[in-house]
Amino acid sequence: MKHYATTLLLLGLAASPALLQAQSEFTLVSQQPANPENEPRPVFPLPSERQVKWNETEFYAFFHYGMNTYTNSEWGGGGEAETLFAPTAKPNPRQWLETAQKAGMKGGIAVVKHHDGFCLWPTKTTTHSVLNGGNDYARQTNIPKDFADAARDLDMKYGFYVSPWDLNSAYWGDGTDNYAKKVFLPQCAELAEYGTDQFEMWFDGATGGDHQGYYGGANTYRTIRNATLYYDIPNLRDSIHNVCPDCVMWGVGGEARWIGNEAGWAGETCWSMGSGTSGDENGYEWHPGESDAKATNRGWFWHDGESPLGAERLFQMYLETVGRNATLILNIPPDKSGHLPAATVQRMEELGTLLRNRLGNDLAPSATVTASVTRASGQTRTYDAANVIDGNKDTYWATDDGVTQATLTFAWPEAQTLRYVAMMEYIRLGQRVKGFTIETSTDGKTWTKRGGSMQKTTIGYKRIVPLNGSTSASYGTGFSARYLRITITDAKDSPLLHTIKIY
Ligand code: FUL
């Protein structure tokens, strides 16, 4: 009866001109666009081009240097006399970046203004700057210029930390929009002039509160309610992107997120959407994680007597951040001479050696790789398993749309000693993988699961799995095997992997 009534209703509707019109529109919408390359359908949200490039920077340095270096402080109050800034030598950003490069880092972010408001460049926006510093080295200091020049010379990425909170400025938190208009946006514009090739501007989200500030002599406590509105972030983001198209606006800027701790770890499950250590599988915006961590045992700024953490601990941080779909910005503070101390330089060299020795000799290209399922080729491109070992990040292995389980098997003619597997998704079409396993075998018949009790869920931009399941003692003796099998057990849609490296 119900079926009969529905049929009548449909017949009646079919005669209506409105429905005919709707039907023809529907037909148009449902026509599939030509897809000669048989490219997989995207899984939204997608990253912007600048976010992809930013992710490729992976591991970079943070350099906290400024007024606090000379006052043994972490958060100055903003009323410090400019003359207290008095480097004992000419600050040397080139040495900072050279050291970072030795550690295997691809770039760095220099703090050029911290919350105390003291500017490390000859700004026109305030007198609280190097121009009124305590000696000739101070007055000749221009960190953004020297930093950008050195980075270009060394072929490294660079960017600046410019604190939106400003404990020196009379305007900050005064109930008007003067601060954004007269100080903060002009400062960002000045900094953009030091190079259109910046990869990140770092904006901390501090909103004032229970820390007393100078605020132009008011010596009081101030708070703002909404950082995004107060700093006019949408406007700032557009203006910076007009000048620096690849510059990701971190933090309040909204294009990359804080990983939720300062201890150098991301969640084993880590989505590039949402917030915090694990992100959100269903987040509606691409918002990848960056982990800011200290390589020394005290504050962000240099304090006499401090020392760098051990290379093994730093390597563990690397595995728990870069190896878990986050970037790692590792802080190495210059001392009062404006140089990195010898102990820091040595530790960074040790870290670089560990990274090269452990994650530098990829065994995957010497294997034959086969997939249980492979997407049909397009006119000029394939989606074959071999794409994951061709050294090209633009070619990837894929299954057909909707096929979310598949295996990739690596086979070597001789047994290998295996310790780590690094996998990378083709994130331009979205983050997809939700579950995987890794197994090894000596005969291709009996398989043993590897990676201990670690969650084998997300991959994202990059996931590195220590096969012994430990990030703190990951190297060990390794596992002897002729075969390694990766099984994608669950994904939002066809898994797309562009690179797999096996060490
Ligand atoms: C925080 C700041 O308050 C710290 O001083 C430091 O700069 C850190 C990296 O970000 O939000």
Short mmCIF file of C-alpha atoms and ligand atoms in Angstrom, two decimals, residues 62 64 68 74-75 111 113-115 161 163 165 202-206 250 258 262 292-294 300-301 329 331, ligand 1:
data_model
loop_
_atom_site.label_atom_id
_atom_site.label_comp_id
_atom_site.label_asym_id
_atom_site.label_seq_id
_atom_site.Cartn_x
_atom_site.Cartn_y
_atom_site.Cartn_z
CA PHE A 62 64.10 28.27 17.57
CA HIS A 64 65.31 32.86 21.84
CA ASN A 68 65.87 38.55 28.60
CA GLU A 74 62.11 34.49 30.77
CA TRP A 75 59.38 37.11 30.67
CA VAL A 111 62.75 35.69 18.17
CA LYS A 113 60.59 40.69 19.75
CA HIS A 114 59.48 38.86 22.88
CA HIS A 115 56.65 39.85 25.23
CA TYR A 161 58.81 35.23 16.20
CA SER A 163 55.27 38.66 20.07
CA TRP A 165 51.78 40.80 23.47
CA TRP A 202 55.36 32.77 14.97
CA PHE A 203 52.60 34.37 17.00
CA ASP A 204 52.23 33.33 20.57
CA GLY A 205 48.68 33.51 21.93
CA ALA A 206 49.46 35.34 25.19
CA TRP A 250 51.54 30.06 13.27
CA TRP A 258 50.61 24.35 18.95
CA GLU A 262 56.50 22.16 25.35
CA ASP A 292 58.13 23.70 20.29
CA ALA A 293 60.67 22.23 22.67
CA LYS A 294 63.85 23.24 24.47
CA TRP A 300 63.75 29.45 26.44
CA PHE A 301 66.38 32.20 26.90
CA ILE A 329 61.04 23.58 16.38
CA ASN A 331 65.13 25.87 20.86
C1 FUL B 1 55.47 30.98 24.92
C2 FUL B 1 56.14 32.21 25.51
O1 FUL B 1 55.37 32.76 26.55
C3 FUL B 1 57.48 31.75 25.99
O2 FUL B 1 58.20 32.76 26.62
C4 FUL B 1 58.24 31.21 24.79
O3 FUL B 1 58.53 32.25 23.89
C5 FUL B 1 57.45 30.11 24.12
C6 FUL B 1 58.10 29.54 22.90
O4 FUL B 1 56.18 30.57 23.79
O5 FUL B 1 54.18 31.16 24.62
#
